[in-house]
PDB file of C-alpha atoms and ligand atoms in Angstrom:
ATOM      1  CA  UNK A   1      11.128   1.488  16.888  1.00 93.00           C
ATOM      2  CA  UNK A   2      11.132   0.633  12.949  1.00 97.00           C
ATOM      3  CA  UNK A   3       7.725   1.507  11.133  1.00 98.00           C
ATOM      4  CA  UNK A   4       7.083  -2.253  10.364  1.00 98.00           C
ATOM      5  CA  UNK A   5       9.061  -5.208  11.851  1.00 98.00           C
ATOM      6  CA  UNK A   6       7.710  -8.265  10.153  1.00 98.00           C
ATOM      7  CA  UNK A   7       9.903 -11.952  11.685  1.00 98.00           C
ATOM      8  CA  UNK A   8       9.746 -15.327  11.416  1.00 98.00           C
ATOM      9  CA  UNK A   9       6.513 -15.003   8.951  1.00 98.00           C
ATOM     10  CA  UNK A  10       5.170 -18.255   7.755  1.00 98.00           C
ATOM     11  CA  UNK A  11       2.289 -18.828   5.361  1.00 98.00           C
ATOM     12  CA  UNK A  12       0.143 -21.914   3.741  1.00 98.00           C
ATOM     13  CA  UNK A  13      -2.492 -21.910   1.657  1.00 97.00           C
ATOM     14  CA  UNK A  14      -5.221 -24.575   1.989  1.00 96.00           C
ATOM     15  CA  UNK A  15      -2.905 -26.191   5.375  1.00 94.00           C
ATOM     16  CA  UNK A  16      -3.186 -29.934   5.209  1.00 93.00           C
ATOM     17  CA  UNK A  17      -4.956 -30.417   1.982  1.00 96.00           C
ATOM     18  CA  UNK A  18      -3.243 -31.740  -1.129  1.00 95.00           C
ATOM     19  CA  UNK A  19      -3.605 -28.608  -2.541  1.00 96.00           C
ATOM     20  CA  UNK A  20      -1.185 -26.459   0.219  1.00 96.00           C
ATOM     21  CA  UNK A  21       0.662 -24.322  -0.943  1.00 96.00           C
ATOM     22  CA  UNK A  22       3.575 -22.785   1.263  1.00 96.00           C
ATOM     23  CA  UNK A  23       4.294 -19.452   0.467  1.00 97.00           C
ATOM     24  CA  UNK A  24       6.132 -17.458   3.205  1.00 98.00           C
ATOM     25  CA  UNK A  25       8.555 -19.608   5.293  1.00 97.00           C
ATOM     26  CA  UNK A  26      10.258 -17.410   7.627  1.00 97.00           C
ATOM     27  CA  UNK A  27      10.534 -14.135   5.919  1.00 97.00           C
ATOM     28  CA  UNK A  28      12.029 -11.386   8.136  1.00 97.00           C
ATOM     29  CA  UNK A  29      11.507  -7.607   7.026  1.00 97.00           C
ATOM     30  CA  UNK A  30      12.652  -4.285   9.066  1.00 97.00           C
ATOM     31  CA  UNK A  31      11.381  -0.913   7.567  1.00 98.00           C
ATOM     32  CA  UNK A  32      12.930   2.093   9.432  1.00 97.00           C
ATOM     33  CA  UNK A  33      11.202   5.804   9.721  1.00 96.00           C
ATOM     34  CA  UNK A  34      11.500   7.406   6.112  1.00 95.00           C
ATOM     35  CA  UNK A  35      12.785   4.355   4.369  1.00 97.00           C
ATOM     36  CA  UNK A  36      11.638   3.307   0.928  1.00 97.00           C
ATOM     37  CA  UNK A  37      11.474  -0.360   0.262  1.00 97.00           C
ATOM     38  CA  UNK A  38      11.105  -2.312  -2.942  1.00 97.00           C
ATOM     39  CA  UNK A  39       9.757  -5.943  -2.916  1.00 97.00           C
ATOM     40  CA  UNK A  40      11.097  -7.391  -6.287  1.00 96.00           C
ATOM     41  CA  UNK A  41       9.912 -11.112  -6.867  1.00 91.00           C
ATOM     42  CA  UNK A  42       8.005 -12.913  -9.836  1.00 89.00           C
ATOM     43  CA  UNK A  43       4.192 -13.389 -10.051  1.00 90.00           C
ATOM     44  CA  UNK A  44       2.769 -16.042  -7.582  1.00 92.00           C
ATOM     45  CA  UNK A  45       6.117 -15.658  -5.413  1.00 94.00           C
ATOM     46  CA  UNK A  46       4.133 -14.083  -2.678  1.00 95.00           C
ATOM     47  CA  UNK A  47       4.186 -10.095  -3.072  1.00 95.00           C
ATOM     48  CA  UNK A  48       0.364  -9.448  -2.491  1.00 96.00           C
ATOM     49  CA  UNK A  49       0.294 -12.175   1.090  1.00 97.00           C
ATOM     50  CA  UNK A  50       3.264 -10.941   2.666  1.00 98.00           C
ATOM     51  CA  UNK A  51       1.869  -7.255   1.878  1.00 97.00           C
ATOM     52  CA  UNK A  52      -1.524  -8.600   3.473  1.00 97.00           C
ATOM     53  CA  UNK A  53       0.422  -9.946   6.365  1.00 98.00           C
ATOM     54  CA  UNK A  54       2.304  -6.584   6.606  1.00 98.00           C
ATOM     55  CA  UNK A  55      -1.240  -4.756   6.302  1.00 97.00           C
ATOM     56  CA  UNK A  56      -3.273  -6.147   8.632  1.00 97.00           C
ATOM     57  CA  UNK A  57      -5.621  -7.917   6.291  1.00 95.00           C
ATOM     58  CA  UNK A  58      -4.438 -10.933   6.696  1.00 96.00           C
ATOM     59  CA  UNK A  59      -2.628 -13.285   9.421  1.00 96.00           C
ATOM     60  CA  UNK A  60       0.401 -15.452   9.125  1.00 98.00           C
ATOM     61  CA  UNK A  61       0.657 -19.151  10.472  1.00 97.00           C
ATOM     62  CA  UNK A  62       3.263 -18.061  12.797  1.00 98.00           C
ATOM     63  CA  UNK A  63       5.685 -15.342  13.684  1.00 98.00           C
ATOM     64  CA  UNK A  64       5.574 -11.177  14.239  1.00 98.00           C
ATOM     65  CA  UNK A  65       4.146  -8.669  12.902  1.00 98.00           C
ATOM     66  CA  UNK A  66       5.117  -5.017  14.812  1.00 98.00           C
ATOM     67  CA  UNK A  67       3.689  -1.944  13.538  1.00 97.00           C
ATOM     68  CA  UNK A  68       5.455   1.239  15.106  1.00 95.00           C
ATOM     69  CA  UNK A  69       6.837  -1.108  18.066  1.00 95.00           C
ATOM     70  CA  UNK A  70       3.275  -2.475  18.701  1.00 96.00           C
ATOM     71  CA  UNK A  71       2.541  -6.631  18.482  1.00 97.00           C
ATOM     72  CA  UNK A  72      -0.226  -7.343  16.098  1.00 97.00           C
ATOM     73  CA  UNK A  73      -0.419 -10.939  16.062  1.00 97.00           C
ATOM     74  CA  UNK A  74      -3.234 -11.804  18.306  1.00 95.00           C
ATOM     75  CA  UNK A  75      -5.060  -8.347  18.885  1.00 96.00           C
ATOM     76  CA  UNK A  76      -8.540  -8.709  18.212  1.00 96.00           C
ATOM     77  CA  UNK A  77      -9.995  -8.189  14.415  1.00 94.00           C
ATOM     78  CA  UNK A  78     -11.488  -5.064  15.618  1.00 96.00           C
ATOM     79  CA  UNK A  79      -8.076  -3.293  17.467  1.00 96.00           C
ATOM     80  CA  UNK A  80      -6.460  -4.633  14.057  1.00 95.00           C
ATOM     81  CA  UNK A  81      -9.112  -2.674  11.968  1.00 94.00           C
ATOM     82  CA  UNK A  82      -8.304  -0.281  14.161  1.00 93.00           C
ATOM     83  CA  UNK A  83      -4.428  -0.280  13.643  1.00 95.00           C
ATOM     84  CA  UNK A  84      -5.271  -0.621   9.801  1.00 94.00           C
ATOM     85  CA  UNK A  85      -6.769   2.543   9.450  1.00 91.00           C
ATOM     86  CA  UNK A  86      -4.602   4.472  11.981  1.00 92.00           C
ATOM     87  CA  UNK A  87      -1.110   3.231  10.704  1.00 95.00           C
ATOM     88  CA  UNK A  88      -1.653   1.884   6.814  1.00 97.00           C
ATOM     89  CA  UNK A  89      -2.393   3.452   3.321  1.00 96.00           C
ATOM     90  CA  UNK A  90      -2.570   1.079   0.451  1.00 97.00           C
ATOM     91  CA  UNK A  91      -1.990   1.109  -2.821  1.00 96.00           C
ATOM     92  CA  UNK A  92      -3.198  -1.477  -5.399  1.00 94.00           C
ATOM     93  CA  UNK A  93      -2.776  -2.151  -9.064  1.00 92.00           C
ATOM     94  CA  UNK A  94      -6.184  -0.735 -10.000  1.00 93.00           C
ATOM     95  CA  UNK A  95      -7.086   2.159  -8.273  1.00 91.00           C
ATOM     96  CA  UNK A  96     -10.300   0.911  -6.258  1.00 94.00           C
ATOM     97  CA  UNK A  97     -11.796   4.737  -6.358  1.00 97.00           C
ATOM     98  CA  UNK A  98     -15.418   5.197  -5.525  1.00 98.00           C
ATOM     99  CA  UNK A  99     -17.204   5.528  -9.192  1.00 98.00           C
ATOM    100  CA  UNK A 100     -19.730   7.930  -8.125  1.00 98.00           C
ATOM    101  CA  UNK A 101     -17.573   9.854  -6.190  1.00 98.00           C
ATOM    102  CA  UNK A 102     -15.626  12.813  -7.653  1.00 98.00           C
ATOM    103  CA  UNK A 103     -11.499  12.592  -7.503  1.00 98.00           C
ATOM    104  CA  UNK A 104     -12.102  15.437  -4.189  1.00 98.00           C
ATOM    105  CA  UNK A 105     -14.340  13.374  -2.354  1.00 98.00           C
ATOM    106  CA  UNK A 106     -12.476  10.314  -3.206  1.00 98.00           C
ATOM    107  CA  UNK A 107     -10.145  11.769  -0.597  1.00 98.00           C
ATOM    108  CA  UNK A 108     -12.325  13.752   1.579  1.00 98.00           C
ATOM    109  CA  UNK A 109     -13.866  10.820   2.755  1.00 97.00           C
ATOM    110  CA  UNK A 110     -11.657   8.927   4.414  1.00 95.00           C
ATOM    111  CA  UNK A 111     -10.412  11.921   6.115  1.00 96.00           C
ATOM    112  CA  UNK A 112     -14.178  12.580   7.220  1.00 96.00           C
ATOM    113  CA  UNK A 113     -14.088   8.949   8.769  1.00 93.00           C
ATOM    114  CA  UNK A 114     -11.655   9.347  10.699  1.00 91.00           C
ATOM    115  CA  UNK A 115     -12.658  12.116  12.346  1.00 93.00           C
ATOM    116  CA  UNK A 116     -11.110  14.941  10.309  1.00 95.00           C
ATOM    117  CA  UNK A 117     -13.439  18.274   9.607  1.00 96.00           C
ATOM    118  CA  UNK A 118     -14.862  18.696   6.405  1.00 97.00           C
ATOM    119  CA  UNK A 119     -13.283  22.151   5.782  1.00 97.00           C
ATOM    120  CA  UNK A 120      -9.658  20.683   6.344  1.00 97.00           C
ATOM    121  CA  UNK A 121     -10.770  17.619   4.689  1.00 98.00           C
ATOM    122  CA  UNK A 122     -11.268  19.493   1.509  1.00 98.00           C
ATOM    123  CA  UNK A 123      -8.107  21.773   1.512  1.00 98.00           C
ATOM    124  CA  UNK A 124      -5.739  18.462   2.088  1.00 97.00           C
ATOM    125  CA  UNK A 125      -7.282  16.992  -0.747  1.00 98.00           C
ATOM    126  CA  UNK A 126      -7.465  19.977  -3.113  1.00 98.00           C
ATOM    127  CA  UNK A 127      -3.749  19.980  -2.089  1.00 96.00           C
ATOM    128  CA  UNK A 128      -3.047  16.588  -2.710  1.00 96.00           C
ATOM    129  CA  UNK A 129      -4.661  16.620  -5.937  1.00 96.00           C
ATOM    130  CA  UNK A 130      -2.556  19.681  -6.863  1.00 95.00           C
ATOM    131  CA  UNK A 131       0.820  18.558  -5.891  1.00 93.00           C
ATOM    132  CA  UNK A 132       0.292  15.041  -7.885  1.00 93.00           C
ATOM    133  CA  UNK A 133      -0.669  17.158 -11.147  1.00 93.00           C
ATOM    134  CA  UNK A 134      -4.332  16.729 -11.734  1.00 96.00           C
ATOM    135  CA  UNK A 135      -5.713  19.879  -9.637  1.00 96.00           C
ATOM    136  CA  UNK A 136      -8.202  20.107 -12.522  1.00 97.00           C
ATOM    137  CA  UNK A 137      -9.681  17.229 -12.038  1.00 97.00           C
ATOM    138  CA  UNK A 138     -11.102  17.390  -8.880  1.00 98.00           C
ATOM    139  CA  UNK A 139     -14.400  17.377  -9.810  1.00 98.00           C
ATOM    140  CA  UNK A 140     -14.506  14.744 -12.429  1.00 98.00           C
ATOM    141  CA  UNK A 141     -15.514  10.876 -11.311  1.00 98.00           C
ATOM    142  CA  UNK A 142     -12.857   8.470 -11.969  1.00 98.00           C
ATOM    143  CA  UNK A 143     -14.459   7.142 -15.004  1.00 97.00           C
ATOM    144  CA  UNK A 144     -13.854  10.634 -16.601  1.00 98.00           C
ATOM    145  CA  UNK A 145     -10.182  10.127 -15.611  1.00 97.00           C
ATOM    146  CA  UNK A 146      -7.291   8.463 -17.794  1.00 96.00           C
ATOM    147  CA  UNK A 147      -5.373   5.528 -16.095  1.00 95.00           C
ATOM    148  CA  UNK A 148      -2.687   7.766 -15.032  1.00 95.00           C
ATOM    149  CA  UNK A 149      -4.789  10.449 -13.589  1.00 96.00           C
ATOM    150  CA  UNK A 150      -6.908   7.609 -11.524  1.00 96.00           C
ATOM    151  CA  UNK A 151      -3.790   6.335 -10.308  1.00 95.00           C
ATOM    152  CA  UNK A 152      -2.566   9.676  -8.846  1.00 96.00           C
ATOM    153  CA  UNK A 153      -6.125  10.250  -6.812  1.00 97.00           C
ATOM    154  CA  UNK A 154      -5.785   6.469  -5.832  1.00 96.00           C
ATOM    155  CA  UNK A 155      -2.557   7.490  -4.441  1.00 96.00           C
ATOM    156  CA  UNK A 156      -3.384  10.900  -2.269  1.00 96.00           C
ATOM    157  CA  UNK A 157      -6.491   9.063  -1.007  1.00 97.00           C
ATOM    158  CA  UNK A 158      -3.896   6.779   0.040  1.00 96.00           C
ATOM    159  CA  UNK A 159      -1.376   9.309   1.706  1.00 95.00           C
ATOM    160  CA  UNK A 160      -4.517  11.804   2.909  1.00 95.00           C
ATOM    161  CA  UNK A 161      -4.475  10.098   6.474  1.00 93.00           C
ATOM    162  CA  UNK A 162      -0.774  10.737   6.884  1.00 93.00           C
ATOM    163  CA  UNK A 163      -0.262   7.058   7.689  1.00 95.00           C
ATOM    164  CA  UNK A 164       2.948   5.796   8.937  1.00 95.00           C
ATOM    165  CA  UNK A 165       3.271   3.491   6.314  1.00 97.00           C
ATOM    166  CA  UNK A 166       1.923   3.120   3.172  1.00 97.00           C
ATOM    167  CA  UNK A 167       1.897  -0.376   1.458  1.00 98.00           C
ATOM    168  CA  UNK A 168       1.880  -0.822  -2.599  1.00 97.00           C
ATOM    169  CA  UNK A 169       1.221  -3.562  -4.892  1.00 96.00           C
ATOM    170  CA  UNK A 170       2.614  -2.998  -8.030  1.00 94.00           C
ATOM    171  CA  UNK A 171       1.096   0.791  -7.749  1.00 95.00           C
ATOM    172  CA  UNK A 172       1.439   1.196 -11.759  1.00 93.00           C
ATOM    173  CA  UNK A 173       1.329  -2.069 -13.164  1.00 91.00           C
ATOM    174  CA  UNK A 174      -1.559  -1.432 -15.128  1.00 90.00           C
ATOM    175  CA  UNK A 175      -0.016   1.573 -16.838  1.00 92.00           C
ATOM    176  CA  UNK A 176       1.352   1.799 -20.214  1.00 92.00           C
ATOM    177  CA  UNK A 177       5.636   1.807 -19.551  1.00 90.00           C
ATOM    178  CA  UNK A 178       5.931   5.539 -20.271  1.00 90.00           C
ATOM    179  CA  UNK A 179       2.938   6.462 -18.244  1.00 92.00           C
ATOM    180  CA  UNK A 180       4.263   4.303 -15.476  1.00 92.00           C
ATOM    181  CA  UNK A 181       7.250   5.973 -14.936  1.00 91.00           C
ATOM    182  CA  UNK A 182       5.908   8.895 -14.968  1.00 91.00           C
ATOM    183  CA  UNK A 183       3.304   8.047 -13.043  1.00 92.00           C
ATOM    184  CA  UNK A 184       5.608   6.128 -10.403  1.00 92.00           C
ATOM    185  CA  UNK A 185       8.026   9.167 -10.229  1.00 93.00           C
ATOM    186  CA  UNK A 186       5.263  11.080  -9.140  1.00 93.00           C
ATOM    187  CA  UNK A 187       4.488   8.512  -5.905  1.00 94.00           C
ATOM    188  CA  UNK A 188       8.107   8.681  -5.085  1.00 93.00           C
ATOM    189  CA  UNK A 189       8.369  12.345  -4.553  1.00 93.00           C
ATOM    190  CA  UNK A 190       4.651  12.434  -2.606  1.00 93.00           C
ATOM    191  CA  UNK A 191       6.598   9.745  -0.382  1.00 94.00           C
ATOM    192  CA  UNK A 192       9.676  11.777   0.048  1.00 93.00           C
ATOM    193  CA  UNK A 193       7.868  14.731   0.939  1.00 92.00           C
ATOM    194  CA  UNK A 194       5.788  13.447   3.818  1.00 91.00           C
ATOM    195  CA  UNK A 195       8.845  11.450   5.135  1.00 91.00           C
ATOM    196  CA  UNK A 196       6.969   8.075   5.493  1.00 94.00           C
ATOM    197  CA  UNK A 197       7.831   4.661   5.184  1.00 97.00           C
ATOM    198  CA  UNK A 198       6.984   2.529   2.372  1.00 98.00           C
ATOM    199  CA  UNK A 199       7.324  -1.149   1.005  1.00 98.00           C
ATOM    200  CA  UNK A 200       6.420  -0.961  -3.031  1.00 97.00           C
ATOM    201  CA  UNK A 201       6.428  -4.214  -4.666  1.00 96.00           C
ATOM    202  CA  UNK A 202       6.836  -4.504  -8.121  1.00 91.00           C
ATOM    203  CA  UNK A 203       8.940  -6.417 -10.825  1.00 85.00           C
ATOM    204  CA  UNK A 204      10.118  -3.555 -12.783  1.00 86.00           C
ATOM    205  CA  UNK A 205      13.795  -3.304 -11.672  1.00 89.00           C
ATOM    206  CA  UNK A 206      14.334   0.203 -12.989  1.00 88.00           C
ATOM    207  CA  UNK A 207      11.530   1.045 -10.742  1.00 89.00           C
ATOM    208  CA  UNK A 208      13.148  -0.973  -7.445  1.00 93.00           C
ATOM    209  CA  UNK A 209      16.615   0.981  -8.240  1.00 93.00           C
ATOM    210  CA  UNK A 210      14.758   4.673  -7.376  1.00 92.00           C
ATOM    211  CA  UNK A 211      14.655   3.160  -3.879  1.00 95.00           C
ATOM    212  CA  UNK A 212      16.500   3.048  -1.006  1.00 95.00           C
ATOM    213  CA  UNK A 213      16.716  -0.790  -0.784  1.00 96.00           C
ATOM    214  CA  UNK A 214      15.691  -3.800  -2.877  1.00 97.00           C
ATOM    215  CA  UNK A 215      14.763  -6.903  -1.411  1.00 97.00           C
ATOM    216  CA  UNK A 216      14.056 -10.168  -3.242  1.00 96.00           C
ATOM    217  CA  UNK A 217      11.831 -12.780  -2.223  1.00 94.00           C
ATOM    218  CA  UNK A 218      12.822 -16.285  -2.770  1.00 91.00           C
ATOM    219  CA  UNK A 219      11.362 -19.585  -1.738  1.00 93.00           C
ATOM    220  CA  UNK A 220       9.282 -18.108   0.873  1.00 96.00           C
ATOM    221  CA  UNK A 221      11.807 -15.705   2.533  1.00 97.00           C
ATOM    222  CA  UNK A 222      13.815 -12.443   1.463  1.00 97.00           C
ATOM    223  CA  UNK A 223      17.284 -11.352   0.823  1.00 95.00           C
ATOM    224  CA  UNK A 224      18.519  -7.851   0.116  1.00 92.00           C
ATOM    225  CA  UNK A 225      19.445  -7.263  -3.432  1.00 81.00           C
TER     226      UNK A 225
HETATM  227  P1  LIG B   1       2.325 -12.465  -5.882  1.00 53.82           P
HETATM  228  O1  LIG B   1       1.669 -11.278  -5.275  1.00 53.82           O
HETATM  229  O2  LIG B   1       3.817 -12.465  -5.747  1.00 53.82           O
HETATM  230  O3  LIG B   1       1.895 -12.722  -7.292  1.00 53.82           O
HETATM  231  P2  LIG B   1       0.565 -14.014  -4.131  1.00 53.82           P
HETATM  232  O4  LIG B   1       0.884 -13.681  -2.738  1.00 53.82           O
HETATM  233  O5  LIG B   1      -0.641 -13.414  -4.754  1.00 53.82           O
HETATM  234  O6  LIG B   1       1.857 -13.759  -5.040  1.00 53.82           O
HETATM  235  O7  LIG B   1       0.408 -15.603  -4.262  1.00 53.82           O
HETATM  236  C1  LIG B   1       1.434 -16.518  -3.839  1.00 53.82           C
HETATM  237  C2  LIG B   1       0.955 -17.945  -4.065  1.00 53.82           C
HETATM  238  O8  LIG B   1      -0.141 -18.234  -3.187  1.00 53.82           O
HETATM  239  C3  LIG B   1       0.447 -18.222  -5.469  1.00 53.82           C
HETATM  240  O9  LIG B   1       0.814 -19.546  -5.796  1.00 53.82           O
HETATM  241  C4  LIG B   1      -1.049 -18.094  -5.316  1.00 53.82           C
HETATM  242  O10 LIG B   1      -1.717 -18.875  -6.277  1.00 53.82           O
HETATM  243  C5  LIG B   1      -1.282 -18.613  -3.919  1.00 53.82           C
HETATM  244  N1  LIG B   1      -2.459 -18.005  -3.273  1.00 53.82           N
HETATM  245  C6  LIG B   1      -2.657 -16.679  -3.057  1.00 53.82           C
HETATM  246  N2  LIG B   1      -3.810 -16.463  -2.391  1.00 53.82           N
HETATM  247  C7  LIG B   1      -4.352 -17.686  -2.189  1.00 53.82           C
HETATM  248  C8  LIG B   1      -5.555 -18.145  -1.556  1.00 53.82           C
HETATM  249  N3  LIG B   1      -6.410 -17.274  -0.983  1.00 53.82           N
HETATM  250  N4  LIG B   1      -5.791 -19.483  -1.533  1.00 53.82           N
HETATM  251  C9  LIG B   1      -4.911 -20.338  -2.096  1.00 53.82           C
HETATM  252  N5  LIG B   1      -3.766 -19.990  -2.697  1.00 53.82           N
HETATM  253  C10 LIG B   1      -3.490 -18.674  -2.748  1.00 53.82           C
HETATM  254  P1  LIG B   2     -11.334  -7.377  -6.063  1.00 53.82           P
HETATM  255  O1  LIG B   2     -11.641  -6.040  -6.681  1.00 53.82           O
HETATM  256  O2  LIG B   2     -10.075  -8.028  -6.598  1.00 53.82           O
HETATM  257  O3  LIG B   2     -12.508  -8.312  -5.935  1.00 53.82           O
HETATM  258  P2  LIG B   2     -11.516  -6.185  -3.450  1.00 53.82           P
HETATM  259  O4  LIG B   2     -12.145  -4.969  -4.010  1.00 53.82           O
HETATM  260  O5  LIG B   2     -12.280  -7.057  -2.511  1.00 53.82           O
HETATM  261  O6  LIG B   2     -10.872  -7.107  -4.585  1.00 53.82           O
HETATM  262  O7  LIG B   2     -10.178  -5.802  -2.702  1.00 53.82           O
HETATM  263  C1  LIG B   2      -9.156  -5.206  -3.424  1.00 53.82           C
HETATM  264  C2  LIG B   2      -7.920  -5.356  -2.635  1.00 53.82           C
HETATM  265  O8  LIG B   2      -8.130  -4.797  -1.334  1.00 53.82           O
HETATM  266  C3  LIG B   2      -7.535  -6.808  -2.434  1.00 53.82           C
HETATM  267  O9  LIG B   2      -6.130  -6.921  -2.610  1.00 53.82           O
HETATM  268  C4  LIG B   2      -7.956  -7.073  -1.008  1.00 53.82           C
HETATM  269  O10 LIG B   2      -7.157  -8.040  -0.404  1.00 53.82           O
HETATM  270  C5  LIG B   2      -7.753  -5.729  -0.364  1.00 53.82           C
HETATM  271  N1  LIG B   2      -8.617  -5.491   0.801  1.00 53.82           N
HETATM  272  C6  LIG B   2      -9.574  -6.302   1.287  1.00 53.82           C
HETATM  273  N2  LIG B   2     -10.125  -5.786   2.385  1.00 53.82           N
HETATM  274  C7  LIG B   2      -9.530  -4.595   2.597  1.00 53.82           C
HETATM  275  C8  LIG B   2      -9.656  -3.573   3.580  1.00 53.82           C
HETATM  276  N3  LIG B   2     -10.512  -3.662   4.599  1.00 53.82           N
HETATM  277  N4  LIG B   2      -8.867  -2.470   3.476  1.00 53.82           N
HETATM  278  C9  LIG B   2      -7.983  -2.357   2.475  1.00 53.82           C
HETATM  279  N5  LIG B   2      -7.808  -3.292   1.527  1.00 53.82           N
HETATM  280  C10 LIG B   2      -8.563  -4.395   1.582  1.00 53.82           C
END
């Protein structure tokens, strides 16, 4: 089965007021074991629903959404939740970090809740930390951290769960362009080496080309590039 199978996928705003707005319209979307997908549209085209839709947060107005081979549409909130934090890491713009957590604990917590020991916690995310370049910063909070370096804990508290698939929004579009790439480079050979599946969206095209597929979304649905 394909990590995520998303078909059929419709989605309106504010349905049936004059203020609707129709963003997804049938958008179909297979993502297979170790594949690397970029989502490449303009703002307000409908990156951050359709990654909602994809992540459990949110539901679409019709069609499917299979994580792993599994139906999501219609499970309960709570078996959702549950699929969430099983299946999903994600990725935002800003990094969302805990402020009065450290960069460690950052990641040792979400191990702890879900049911990882706190001994093992601790070594992944020393680990983690190390590998992305900012091993000496563990023990700093984010707010001692520069944008890059918050970005790169963001990330292995991400990955830390070993989900099956981890789900970006424009992971470094709040960096400077040098710091970005760098920065982005970084996420792509954390993903490579844990051989999961990811859809990035972002509208830096240099960025989409390091993948292993570009799709576009137009007009509610998506094409390959
Ligand atoms: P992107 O991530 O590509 O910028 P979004 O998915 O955030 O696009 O938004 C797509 C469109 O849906 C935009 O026109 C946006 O204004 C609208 N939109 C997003 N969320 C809501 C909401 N909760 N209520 C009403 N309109 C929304
Ligand atoms: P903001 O900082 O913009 O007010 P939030 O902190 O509420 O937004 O959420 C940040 C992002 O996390 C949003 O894109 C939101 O849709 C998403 N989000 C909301 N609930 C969850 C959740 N349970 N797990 C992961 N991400 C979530």
């Amino acid at each position: 089965d394909p990590v995520l199978a998303l078909s059929g996928i419709t989605k309106t705003y504010n349905k049936g007021l004059p203020n609707a707005v129709e963003v997804l319209r049938g958008a179909d979307l297979t993502i297979a074991h170790g594949e690397v997908v970029a989502l490449v549209a303009p703002s307000g085209a409908g990156k951050s629903t359709l990654l909602h839709i994809a992540g459990l947060l949110d539901t679409p107005d019709a069609g499917s959404v299979r994580i792993c081979g599994r139906e999501m549409v219609g499970l309960s909130d709570r078996k959702r939740t549950a699929a969430r934090r099983e299946d999903i890491g994600f990725i935002y713009q800003f990094h969302h970090l805990l402020p009065e957590f450290t960069a460690l604990e950052n990641i040792v917590l979400p191990q702890l809740a879900h049911g990882c020991n706190q001994r093992e916690a601790v070594t992944r995310a020393a680990d983690l930390l190390a590998r992305v370049g900012v091993g000496g910063r563990a023990d700093h909070r984010p707010g001692a951290l520069s944008g890059g370096e918050q970005q790169r804990v963001a990330f292995c508290r991400a990955l830390a769960n070993e989900p099956a698939l981890l789900l970006a929004d424009e992971p470094t579009g709040n960096l400077d362009p040098g710091t970005a790439d760098q920065v982005f480079g970084t996420l792509m050979e954390l993903v490579r080496d844990t051989g999961m599946s990811a859809l990035i969206a972002t509208h830096n095209l240099e960025l989409a080309a390091r993948m292993d597929r570009v799709l576009h979304m137009d007009n509610g649905t998506l094409t390959e590039a």
